[in-house]
């Protein structure tokens, strides 16, 4: 009888430990990448710079069910809309916060972009309890079918999953654009080679400076000093790029280096996201790929 009780206690303890560990979010995203991330003196991880490939989402099959539910049927430019995402394993259970790993400081990254690629939003939806529903708000500024890409990593598989859908927007284009750099700041994206070729890595250098010669100070955003997101002409997918460590991130005129590789030729819109003066800023650049 004593042995039975001991076995029961050990089993209960093991089960409790499993549940407890499963409830802890994975705060590192190194498991997604081939090389261990470089960590600088400020604790910034240069994680994910080894995944420069453009992902054509429509050509891939991810094991999830995904529904997009705006708070109303008719959505108009210039008006804020609340969106609920329903996310579940294919034909199975809803994916709650406990089911997802933290990657680049967030459980889920959602990229929202209009067909012209002039209006871009990077948002992080909040979970609605354990229901598998996630909500966010955004204000569309252009008419058309906005593409919505949700990027996340289930704890069970440790593999990136991308779900996508669209939101139809009516009305006229507004003059509002994503938050730009403050006056006096200068941003440049240098591409080498100048016209990249498909299926070959190209080097992207994001340079930031101030016209008055003072230091252009970059603050961390999502665990990095900058993020680039590249969309092709038809918005069939995206490349979510993270910087390599160069040691020039905190120069008076910071320089950040990225790598891009895509199999689709055409004109790309690349949105750079940084944080300056406590505010997240967005800068668009155009790159031709032959």
PDB file of C-alpha atoms in Angstrom:
ATOM      1  CA  UNK A   1       0.000   0.000   0.000  1.00  0.00           C
ATOM      2  CA  UNK A   2       2.847   2.359   0.873  1.00  0.00           C
ATOM      3  CA  UNK A   3       4.433   1.782  -2.547  1.00  0.00           C
ATOM      4  CA  UNK A   4       1.121   2.549  -4.276  1.00  0.00           C
ATOM      5  CA  UNK A   5       0.811   5.825  -2.371  1.00  0.00           C
ATOM      6  CA  UNK A   6       4.410   6.766  -3.262  1.00  0.00           C
ATOM      7  CA  UNK A   7       3.781   6.049  -6.949  1.00  0.00           C
ATOM      8  CA  UNK A   8       0.612   8.129  -6.861  1.00  0.00           C
ATOM      9  CA  UNK A   9       2.433  11.055  -5.244  1.00  0.00           C
ATOM     10  CA  UNK A  10       5.286  10.894  -7.753  1.00  0.00           C
ATOM     11  CA  UNK A  11       2.815  10.756 -10.649  1.00  0.00           C
ATOM     12  CA  UNK A  12       0.875  13.724  -9.294  1.00  0.00           C
ATOM     13  CA  UNK A  13       4.062  15.730  -8.809  1.00  0.00           C
ATOM     14  CA  UNK A  14       5.245  14.944 -12.334  1.00  0.00           C
ATOM     15  CA  UNK A  15       1.887  15.921 -13.773  1.00  0.00           C
ATOM     16  CA  UNK A  16       1.913  19.181 -11.817  1.00  0.00           C
ATOM     17  CA  UNK A  17       5.435  19.970 -13.005  1.00  0.00           C
ATOM     18  CA  UNK A  18       4.427  19.308 -16.629  1.00  0.00           C
ATOM     19  CA  UNK A  19       1.417  21.597 -16.387  1.00  0.00           C
ATOM     20  CA  UNK A  20       3.465  24.285 -14.673  1.00  0.00           C
ATOM     21  CA  UNK A  21       6.239  24.194 -17.259  1.00  0.00           C
ATOM     22  CA  UNK A  22       3.731  24.161 -20.107  1.00  0.00           C
ATOM     23  CA  UNK A  23       2.123  27.314 -18.760  1.00  0.00           C
ATOM     24  CA  UNK A  24       5.422  29.203 -18.838  1.00  0.00           C
ATOM     25  CA  UNK A  25       5.924  31.175 -22.061  1.00  0.00           C
ATOM     26  CA  UNK A  26       9.101  30.494 -24.026  1.00  0.00           C
ATOM     27  CA  UNK A  27      10.830  33.853 -23.842  1.00  0.00           C
ATOM     28  CA  UNK A  28      13.621  33.019 -26.289  1.00  0.00           C
ATOM     29  CA  UNK A  29      13.346  32.528 -30.029  1.00  0.00           C
ATOM     30  CA  UNK A  30      16.785  30.977 -30.466  1.00  0.00           C
ATOM     31  CA  UNK A  31      15.133  27.567 -30.988  1.00  0.00           C
ATOM     32  CA  UNK A  32      13.909  28.862 -34.365  1.00  0.00           C
ATOM     33  CA  UNK A  33      17.332  29.657 -35.764  1.00  0.00           C
ATOM     34  CA  UNK A  34      20.442  27.759 -36.795  1.00  0.00           C
ATOM     35  CA  UNK A  35      22.993  29.983 -35.108  1.00  0.00           C
ATOM     36  CA  UNK A  36      22.962  31.118 -31.455  1.00  0.00           C
ATOM     37  CA  UNK A  37      22.080  34.811 -31.251  1.00  0.00           C
ATOM     38  CA  UNK A  38      24.677  37.477 -30.515  1.00  0.00           C
ATOM     39  CA  UNK A  39      23.837  39.433 -27.345  1.00  0.00           C
ATOM     40  CA  UNK A  40      25.260  42.950 -27.007  1.00  0.00           C
ATOM     41  CA  UNK A  41      26.192  44.810 -23.835  1.00  0.00           C
ATOM     42  CA  UNK A  42      22.625  46.099 -23.423  1.00  0.00           C
ATOM     43  CA  UNK A  43      21.130  42.612 -23.577  1.00  0.00           C
ATOM     44  CA  UNK A  44      19.744  43.014 -27.102  1.00  0.00           C
ATOM     45  CA  UNK A  45      19.604  39.640 -28.872  1.00  0.00           C
ATOM     46  CA  UNK A  46      20.437  39.652 -32.574  1.00  0.00           C
ATOM     47  CA  UNK A  47      18.056  36.783 -33.190  1.00  0.00           C
ATOM     48  CA  UNK A  48      16.640  35.703 -36.534  1.00  0.00           C
ATOM     49  CA  UNK A  49      19.126  37.306 -38.915  1.00  0.00           C
ATOM     50  CA  UNK A  50      19.633  33.874 -40.524  1.00  0.00           C
ATOM     51  CA  UNK A  51      16.109  33.748 -42.005  1.00  0.00           C
ATOM     52  CA  UNK A  52      16.124  36.259 -44.882  1.00  0.00           C
ATOM     53  CA  UNK A  53      13.801  34.325 -47.216  1.00  0.00           C
ATOM     54  CA  UNK A  54      10.596  35.783 -48.638  1.00  0.00           C
ATOM     55  CA  UNK A  55       7.611  33.589 -47.700  1.00  0.00           C
ATOM     56  CA  UNK A  56       4.926  33.184 -50.362  1.00  0.00           C
ATOM     57  CA  UNK A  57       2.132  32.416 -47.913  1.00  0.00           C
ATOM     58  CA  UNK A  58      -0.519  31.315 -50.422  1.00  0.00           C
ATOM     59  CA  UNK A  59       1.679  28.489 -51.736  1.00  0.00           C
ATOM     60  CA  UNK A  60       2.110  26.924 -48.280  1.00  0.00           C
ATOM     61  CA  UNK A  61      -0.259  24.894 -46.156  1.00  0.00           C
ATOM     62  CA  UNK A  62      -0.091  25.566 -42.428  1.00  0.00           C
ATOM     63  CA  UNK A  63      -1.943  23.281 -39.959  1.00  0.00           C
ATOM     64  CA  UNK A  64      -4.258  25.962 -38.555  1.00  0.00           C
ATOM     65  CA  UNK A  65      -7.795  27.216 -38.963  1.00  0.00           C
ATOM     66  CA  UNK A  66      -8.002  30.993 -39.108  1.00  0.00           C
ATOM     67  CA  UNK A  67     -10.959  33.374 -39.189  1.00  0.00           C
ATOM     68  CA  UNK A  68     -10.983  37.178 -39.282  1.00  0.00           C
ATOM     69  CA  UNK A  69     -13.993  38.896 -37.710  1.00  0.00           C
ATOM     70  CA  UNK A  70     -14.164  42.717 -37.847  1.00  0.00           C
ATOM     71  CA  UNK A  71     -16.603  44.398 -35.461  1.00  0.00           C
ATOM     72  CA  UNK A  72     -18.836  45.527 -38.360  1.00  0.00           C
ATOM     73  CA  UNK A  73     -19.586  44.592 -41.940  1.00  0.00           C
ATOM     74  CA  UNK A  74     -18.898  47.935 -43.615  1.00  0.00           C
ATOM     75  CA  UNK A  75     -15.433  49.254 -42.862  1.00  0.00           C
ATOM     76  CA  UNK A  76     -14.517  52.763 -44.002  1.00  0.00           C
ATOM     77  CA  UNK A  77     -11.177  54.520 -44.336  1.00  0.00           C
ATOM     78  CA  UNK A  78     -10.244  56.800 -41.463  1.00  0.00           C
ATOM     79  CA  UNK A  79     -12.367  54.913 -38.923  1.00  0.00           C
ATOM     80  CA  UNK A  80     -10.900  52.628 -36.254  1.00  0.00           C
ATOM     81  CA  UNK A  81     -12.022  49.007 -36.452  1.00  0.00           C
ATOM     82  CA  UNK A  82     -11.713  46.244 -33.873  1.00  0.00           C
ATOM     83  CA  UNK A  83     -10.761  42.875 -35.323  1.00  0.00           C
ATOM     84  CA  UNK A  84     -11.056  39.460 -33.665  1.00  0.00           C
ATOM     85  CA  UNK A  85      -8.909  36.602 -34.944  1.00  0.00           C
ATOM     86  CA  UNK A  86     -10.021  33.032 -34.262  1.00  0.00           C
ATOM     87  CA  UNK A  87      -7.020  30.692 -34.316  1.00  0.00           C
ATOM     88  CA  UNK A  88      -7.055  26.939 -33.763  1.00  0.00           C
ATOM     89  CA  UNK A  89      -5.108  23.844 -34.682  1.00  0.00           C
ATOM     90  CA  UNK A  90      -6.384  22.303 -37.906  1.00  0.00           C
ATOM     91  CA  UNK A  91      -9.719  20.731 -37.005  1.00  0.00           C
ATOM     92  CA  UNK A  92      -8.738  20.842 -33.351  1.00  0.00           C
ATOM     93  CA  UNK A  93      -8.394  22.933 -30.225  1.00  0.00           C
ATOM     94  CA  UNK A  94      -8.148  26.739 -30.123  1.00  0.00           C
ATOM     95  CA  UNK A  95      -4.664  28.186 -29.677  1.00  0.00           C
ATOM     96  CA  UNK A  96      -4.538  30.113 -26.421  1.00  0.00           C
ATOM     97  CA  UNK A  97      -1.639  32.130 -24.934  1.00  0.00           C
ATOM     98  CA  UNK A  98      -0.311  29.003 -23.175  1.00  0.00           C
ATOM     99  CA  UNK A  99      -0.042  27.275 -26.564  1.00  0.00           C
ATOM    100  CA  UNK A 100       2.241  29.887 -28.148  1.00  0.00           C
ATOM    101  CA  UNK A 101       5.920  30.706 -27.648  1.00  0.00           C
ATOM    102  CA  UNK A 102       7.171  34.261 -27.266  1.00  0.00           C
ATOM    103  CA  UNK A 103       9.179  35.281 -30.331  1.00  0.00           C
ATOM    104  CA  UNK A 104      10.758  38.715 -30.607  1.00  0.00           C
ATOM    105  CA  UNK A 105       9.042  39.737 -27.335  1.00  0.00           C
ATOM    106  CA  UNK A 106       5.486  38.892 -28.495  1.00  0.00           C
ATOM    107  CA  UNK A 107       3.155  35.899 -28.711  1.00  0.00           C
ATOM    108  CA  UNK A 108       1.742  36.918 -32.079  1.00  0.00           C
ATOM    109  CA  UNK A 109       2.808  39.354 -34.787  1.00  0.00           C
ATOM    110  CA  UNK A 110       0.135  40.598 -37.184  1.00  0.00           C
ATOM    111  CA  UNK A 111       1.054  42.464 -40.367  1.00  0.00           C
ATOM    112  CA  UNK A 112      -1.753  44.441 -42.014  1.00  0.00           C
ATOM    113  CA  UNK A 113      -1.168  46.068 -45.405  1.00  0.00           C
ATOM    114  CA  UNK A 114      -3.355  47.497 -48.170  1.00  0.00           C
ATOM    115  CA  UNK A 115      -3.029  46.453 -51.858  1.00  0.00           C
ATOM    116  CA  UNK A 116      -0.966  49.539 -52.734  1.00  0.00           C
ATOM    117  CA  UNK A 117       1.396  48.773 -49.813  1.00  0.00           C
ATOM    118  CA  UNK A 118       1.183  52.452 -48.835  1.00  0.00           C
ATOM    119  CA  UNK A 119      -0.584  51.743 -45.525  1.00  0.00           C
ATOM    120  CA  UNK A 120       1.159  49.274 -43.229  1.00  0.00           C
ATOM    121  CA  UNK A 121       0.461  48.291 -39.630  1.00  0.00           C
ATOM    122  CA  UNK A 122       2.418  45.939 -37.363  1.00  0.00           C
ATOM    123  CA  UNK A 123       0.226  45.026 -34.390  1.00  0.00           C
ATOM    124  CA  UNK A 124       0.257  42.520 -31.533  1.00  0.00           C
ATOM    125  CA  UNK A 125      -3.229  41.242 -30.709  1.00  0.00           C
ATOM    126  CA  UNK A 126      -4.304  40.591 -27.159  1.00  0.00           C
ATOM    127  CA  UNK A 127      -5.787  37.198 -26.245  1.00  0.00           C
ATOM    128  CA  UNK A 128      -9.396  36.983 -25.141  1.00  0.00           C
ATOM    129  CA  UNK A 129      -8.933  34.579 -22.257  1.00  0.00           C
ATOM    130  CA  UNK A 130      -8.151  31.009 -23.324  1.00  0.00           C
ATOM    131  CA  UNK A 131     -10.728  31.027 -26.143  1.00  0.00           C
ATOM    132  CA  UNK A 132      -8.284  31.052 -29.052  1.00  0.00           C
ATOM    133  CA  UNK A 133      -9.588  34.500 -29.965  1.00  0.00           C
ATOM    134  CA  UNK A 134      -7.195  37.428 -30.300  1.00  0.00           C
ATOM    135  CA  UNK A 135      -8.168  41.054 -30.820  1.00  0.00           C
ATOM    136  CA  UNK A 136      -6.554  44.221 -32.124  1.00  0.00           C
ATOM    137  CA  UNK A 137      -7.632  47.579 -33.515  1.00  0.00           C
ATOM    138  CA  UNK A 138      -6.307  49.546 -36.454  1.00  0.00           C
ATOM    139  CA  UNK A 139      -7.384  52.434 -38.658  1.00  0.00           C
ATOM    140  CA  UNK A 140      -7.273  51.749 -42.418  1.00  0.00           C
ATOM    141  CA  UNK A 141      -6.297  54.743 -44.508  1.00  0.00           C
ATOM    142  CA  UNK A 142      -6.804  53.410 -48.021  1.00  0.00           C
ATOM    143  CA  UNK A 143      -9.609  51.481 -49.754  1.00  0.00           C
ATOM    144  CA  UNK A 144      -9.238  47.898 -50.919  1.00  0.00           C
ATOM    145  CA  UNK A 145      -8.710  44.398 -49.590  1.00  0.00           C
ATOM    146  CA  UNK A 146      -6.182  44.667 -46.770  1.00  0.00           C
ATOM    147  CA  UNK A 147      -4.066  41.556 -46.363  1.00  0.00           C
ATOM    148  CA  UNK A 148      -3.713  40.266 -42.805  1.00  0.00           C
ATOM    149  CA  UNK A 149      -0.784  37.978 -41.939  1.00  0.00           C
ATOM    150  CA  UNK A 150      -0.624  36.458 -38.448  1.00  0.00           C
ATOM    151  CA  UNK A 151       2.768  35.009 -37.515  1.00  0.00           C
ATOM    152  CA  UNK A 152       3.232  32.842 -34.403  1.00  0.00           C
ATOM    153  CA  UNK A 153       4.958  29.712 -33.066  1.00  0.00           C
ATOM    154  CA  UNK A 154       3.031  26.922 -31.302  1.00  0.00           C
ATOM    155  CA  UNK A 155       4.913  25.541 -28.309  1.00  0.00           C
ATOM    156  CA  UNK A 156       4.170  21.992 -29.394  1.00  0.00           C
ATOM    157  CA  UNK A 157       5.906  22.165 -32.768  1.00  0.00           C
ATOM    158  CA  UNK A 158       8.383  25.044 -32.324  1.00  0.00           C
ATOM    159  CA  UNK A 159       7.747  25.878 -35.994  1.00  0.00           C
ATOM    160  CA  UNK A 160       6.697  29.250 -37.407  1.00  0.00           C
ATOM    161  CA  UNK A 161       3.067  29.304 -38.546  1.00  0.00           C
ATOM    162  CA  UNK A 162       1.555  31.996 -40.764  1.00  0.00           C
ATOM    163  CA  UNK A 163      -2.192  32.421 -41.163  1.00  0.00           C
ATOM    164  CA  UNK A 164      -3.666  34.921 -43.586  1.00  0.00           C
ATOM    165  CA  UNK A 165      -6.910  36.493 -44.748  1.00  0.00           C
ATOM    166  CA  UNK A 166      -8.238  39.870 -45.811  1.00  0.00           C
ATOM    167  CA  UNK A 167     -10.407  42.755 -44.680  1.00  0.00           C
ATOM    168  CA  UNK A 168     -12.338  44.787 -47.262  1.00  0.00           C
ATOM    169  CA  UNK A 169     -12.252  48.559 -46.775  1.00  0.00           C
ATOM    170  CA  UNK A 170     -14.447  51.138 -48.532  1.00  0.00           C
ATOM    171  CA  UNK A 171     -14.071  54.890 -48.927  1.00  0.00           C
ATOM    172  CA  UNK A 172     -11.469  57.357 -50.153  1.00  0.00           C
ATOM    173  CA  UNK A 173      -7.770  57.365 -49.353  1.00  0.00           C
ATOM    174  CA  UNK A 174      -6.869  59.608 -46.427  1.00  0.00           C
ATOM    175  CA  UNK A 175      -3.735  61.719 -46.143  1.00  0.00           C
ATOM    176  CA  UNK A 176      -2.660  59.988 -42.939  1.00  0.00           C
ATOM    177  CA  UNK A 177       0.376  57.705 -43.138  1.00  0.00           C
ATOM    178  CA  UNK A 178       2.207  55.515 -40.598  1.00  0.00           C
ATOM    179  CA  UNK A 179       4.144  57.517 -37.988  1.00  0.00           C
ATOM    180  CA  UNK A 180       7.270  58.859 -39.740  1.00  0.00           C
ATOM    181  CA  UNK A 181      10.625  59.955 -38.346  1.00  0.00           C
ATOM    182  CA  UNK A 182      10.783  63.299 -36.504  1.00  0.00           C
ATOM    183  CA  UNK A 183      11.772  66.366 -38.483  1.00  0.00           C
ATOM    184  CA  UNK A 184      15.529  66.577 -39.006  1.00  0.00           C
ATOM    185  CA  UNK A 185      16.093  62.839 -39.143  1.00  0.00           C
ATOM    186  CA  UNK A 186      17.351  61.268 -42.372  1.00  0.00           C
ATOM    187  CA  UNK A 187      16.900  57.587 -43.251  1.00  0.00           C
ATOM    188  CA  UNK A 188      18.468  55.715 -46.146  1.00  0.00           C
ATOM    189  CA  UNK A 189      18.313  52.105 -47.298  1.00  0.00           C
ATOM    190  CA  UNK A 190      21.396  51.074 -49.283  1.00  0.00           C
ATOM    191  CA  UNK A 191      20.984  47.867 -51.305  1.00  0.00           C
ATOM    192  CA  UNK A 192      23.935  45.784 -52.527  1.00  0.00           C
ATOM    193  CA  UNK A 193      23.807  44.874 -55.326  1.00  0.00           C
ATOM    194  CA  UNK A 194      21.717  47.892 -56.304  1.00  0.00           C
ATOM    195  CA  UNK A 195      19.294  45.665 -58.225  1.00  0.00           C
ATOM    196  CA  UNK A 196      19.171  42.275 -56.494  1.00  0.00           C
ATOM    197  CA  UNK A 197      18.550  39.060 -58.422  1.00  0.00           C
ATOM    198  CA  UNK A 198      16.090  36.360 -57.423  1.00  0.00           C
ATOM    199  CA  UNK A 199      17.356  33.415 -55.368  1.00  0.00           C
ATOM    200  CA  UNK A 200      20.442  35.335 -54.307  1.00  0.00           C
ATOM    201  CA  UNK A 201      21.108  37.081 -51.015  1.00  0.00           C
ATOM    202  CA  UNK A 202      21.286  40.864 -51.134  1.00  0.00           C
ATOM    203  CA  UNK A 203      22.628  43.139 -48.397  1.00  0.00           C
ATOM    204  CA  UNK A 204      20.410  45.903 -47.040  1.00  0.00           C
ATOM    205  CA  UNK A 205      21.929  48.669 -44.932  1.00  0.00           C
ATOM    206  CA  UNK A 206      19.543  50.894 -42.998  1.00  0.00           C
ATOM    207  CA  UNK A 207      21.285  54.179 -42.158  1.00  0.00           C
ATOM    208  CA  UNK A 208      19.854  56.770 -39.796  1.00  0.00           C
ATOM    209  CA  UNK A 209      21.252  60.240 -39.071  1.00  0.00           C
ATOM    210  CA  UNK A 210      20.297  63.719 -37.951  1.00  0.00           C
ATOM    211  CA  UNK A 211      20.767  66.813 -40.098  1.00  0.00           C
ATOM    212  CA  UNK A 212      22.175  68.772 -37.129  1.00  0.00           C
ATOM    213  CA  UNK A 213      24.944  66.220 -36.555  1.00  0.00           C
ATOM    214  CA  UNK A 214      23.616  65.117 -33.164  1.00  0.00           C
ATOM    215  CA  UNK A 215      23.337  61.414 -32.363  1.00  0.00           C
ATOM    216  CA  UNK A 216      20.376  59.562 -33.857  1.00  0.00           C
ATOM    217  CA  UNK A 217      19.492  57.313 -30.935  1.00  0.00           C
ATOM    218  CA  UNK A 218      17.652  54.084 -31.683  1.00  0.00           C
ATOM    219  CA  UNK A 219      15.625  52.467 -28.907  1.00  0.00           C
ATOM    220  CA  UNK A 220      14.810  48.738 -28.830  1.00  0.00           C
ATOM    221  CA  UNK A 221      11.597  47.666 -30.538  1.00  0.00           C
ATOM    222  CA  UNK A 222      10.521  44.028 -30.258  1.00  0.00           C
ATOM    223  CA  UNK A 223      13.944  43.149 -28.911  1.00  0.00           C
ATOM    224  CA  UNK A 224      15.925  44.709 -31.786  1.00  0.00           C
ATOM    225  CA  UNK A 225      17.012  48.138 -32.995  1.00  0.00           C
ATOM    226  CA  UNK A 226      14.983  47.793 -36.209  1.00  0.00           C
ATOM    227  CA  UNK A 227      12.796  45.440 -38.213  1.00  0.00           C
ATOM    228  CA  UNK A 228      12.265  45.308 -41.970  1.00  0.00           C
ATOM    229  CA  UNK A 229       9.212  43.816 -43.661  1.00  0.00           C
ATOM    230  CA  UNK A 230       9.258  43.351 -47.437  1.00  0.00           C
ATOM    231  CA  UNK A 231       6.085  42.919 -49.517  1.00  0.00           C
ATOM    232  CA  UNK A 232       6.017  41.884 -53.163  1.00  0.00           C
ATOM    233  CA  UNK A 233       3.818  43.550 -55.815  1.00  0.00           C
ATOM    234  CA  UNK A 234       0.781  41.309 -55.279  1.00  0.00           C
ATOM    235  CA  UNK A 235       1.228  41.039 -51.490  1.00  0.00           C
ATOM    236  CA  UNK A 236       1.414  37.261 -51.846  1.00  0.00           C
ATOM    237  CA  UNK A 237       3.551  37.089 -48.724  1.00  0.00           C
ATOM    238  CA  UNK A 238       6.375  38.853 -46.924  1.00  0.00           C
ATOM    239  CA  UNK A 239       9.894  38.681 -45.549  1.00  0.00           C
ATOM    240  CA  UNK A 240      10.256  39.680 -41.890  1.00  0.00           C
ATOM    241  CA  UNK A 241      13.924  40.628 -41.483  1.00  0.00           C
ATOM    242  CA  UNK A 242      16.014  41.188 -38.361  1.00  0.00           C
ATOM    243  CA  UNK A 243      19.402  42.937 -38.205  1.00  0.00           C
ATOM    244  CA  UNK A 244      22.801  41.323 -37.963  1.00  0.00           C
ATOM    245  CA  UNK A 245      25.186  42.528 -35.263  1.00  0.00           C
ATOM    246  CA  UNK A 246      27.694  45.016 -36.721  1.00  0.00           C
ATOM    247  CA  UNK A 247      28.770  47.069 -33.690  1.00  0.00           C
ATOM    248  CA  UNK A 248      27.535  50.268 -35.395  1.00  0.00           C
ATOM    249  CA  UNK A 249      24.020  50.174 -33.990  1.00  0.00           C
ATOM    250  CA  UNK A 250      24.809  52.902 -31.433  1.00  0.00           C
ATOM    251  CA  UNK A 251      27.000  55.140 -33.576  1.00  0.00           C
ATOM    252  CA  UNK A 252      26.135  58.829 -33.950  1.00  0.00           C
ATOM    253  CA  UNK A 253      24.703  57.756 -37.317  1.00  0.00           C
ATOM    254  CA  UNK A 254      23.576  54.150 -36.694  1.00  0.00           C
ATOM    255  CA  UNK A 255      23.921  51.543 -39.414  1.00  0.00           C
ATOM    256  CA  UNK A 256      21.963  48.300 -39.354  1.00  0.00           C
ATOM    257  CA  UNK A 257      22.561  45.427 -41.732  1.00  0.00           C
ATOM    258  CA  UNK A 258      19.988  42.952 -43.079  1.00  0.00           C
ATOM    259  CA  UNK A 259      19.898  40.211 -45.706  1.00  0.00           C
ATOM    260  CA  UNK A 260      17.064  39.504 -48.169  1.00  0.00           C
ATOM    261  CA  UNK A 261      16.523  36.549 -50.488  1.00  0.00           C
ATOM    262  CA  UNK A 262      13.424  36.150 -52.672  1.00  0.00           C
ATOM    263  CA  UNK A 263      12.395  33.940 -55.588  1.00  0.00           C
ATOM    264  CA  UNK A 264       9.815  36.408 -56.935  1.00  0.00           C
ATOM    265  CA  UNK A 265      10.978  39.252 -59.233  1.00  0.00           C
ATOM    266  CA  UNK A 266       9.349  42.673 -59.191  1.00  0.00           C
ATOM    267  CA  UNK A 267       9.047  45.902 -57.228  1.00  0.00           C
ATOM    268  CA  UNK A 268       9.177  45.410 -53.472  1.00  0.00           C
ATOM    269  CA  UNK A 269       7.950  47.790 -50.814  1.00  0.00           C
ATOM    270  CA  UNK A 270      10.130  47.468 -47.729  1.00  0.00           C
ATOM    271  CA  UNK A 271       8.878  48.989 -44.481  1.00  0.00           C
ATOM    272  CA  UNK A 272      11.470  49.769 -41.813  1.00  0.00           C
ATOM    273  CA  UNK A 273      10.269  49.963 -38.218  1.00  0.00           C
ATOM    274  CA  UNK A 274      12.358  51.680 -35.546  1.00  0.00           C
ATOM    275  CA  UNK A 275      11.773  53.437 -32.236  1.00  0.00           C
ATOM    276  CA  UNK A 276      12.899  57.042 -31.765  1.00  0.00           C
ATOM    277  CA  UNK A 277      12.005  59.393 -28.892  1.00  0.00           C
ATOM    278  CA  UNK A 278       9.780  56.719 -27.366  1.00  0.00           C
ATOM    279  CA  UNK A 279       7.647  56.401 -30.512  1.00  0.00           C
ATOM    280  CA  UNK A 280       7.599  53.596 -33.055  1.00  0.00           C
ATOM    281  CA  UNK A 281       8.309  54.978 -36.534  1.00  0.00           C
ATOM    282  CA  UNK A 282       7.745  53.504 -40.007  1.00  0.00           C
ATOM    283  CA  UNK A 283       9.685  54.299 -43.184  1.00  0.00           C
ATOM    284  CA  UNK A 284       8.929  52.893 -46.677  1.00  0.00           C
ATOM    285  CA  UNK A 285      11.565  52.083 -49.289  1.00  0.00           C
ATOM    286  CA  UNK A 286      11.288  50.650 -52.801  1.00  0.00           C
ATOM    287  CA  UNK A 287      13.591  47.914 -54.111  1.00  0.00           C
ATOM    288  CA  UNK A 288      13.555  46.336 -57.559  1.00  0.00           C
ATOM    289  CA  UNK A 289      14.387  42.618 -57.801  1.00  0.00           C
ATOM    290  CA  UNK A 290      15.212  41.119 -61.210  1.00  0.00           C
TER     291      UNK A 290
END
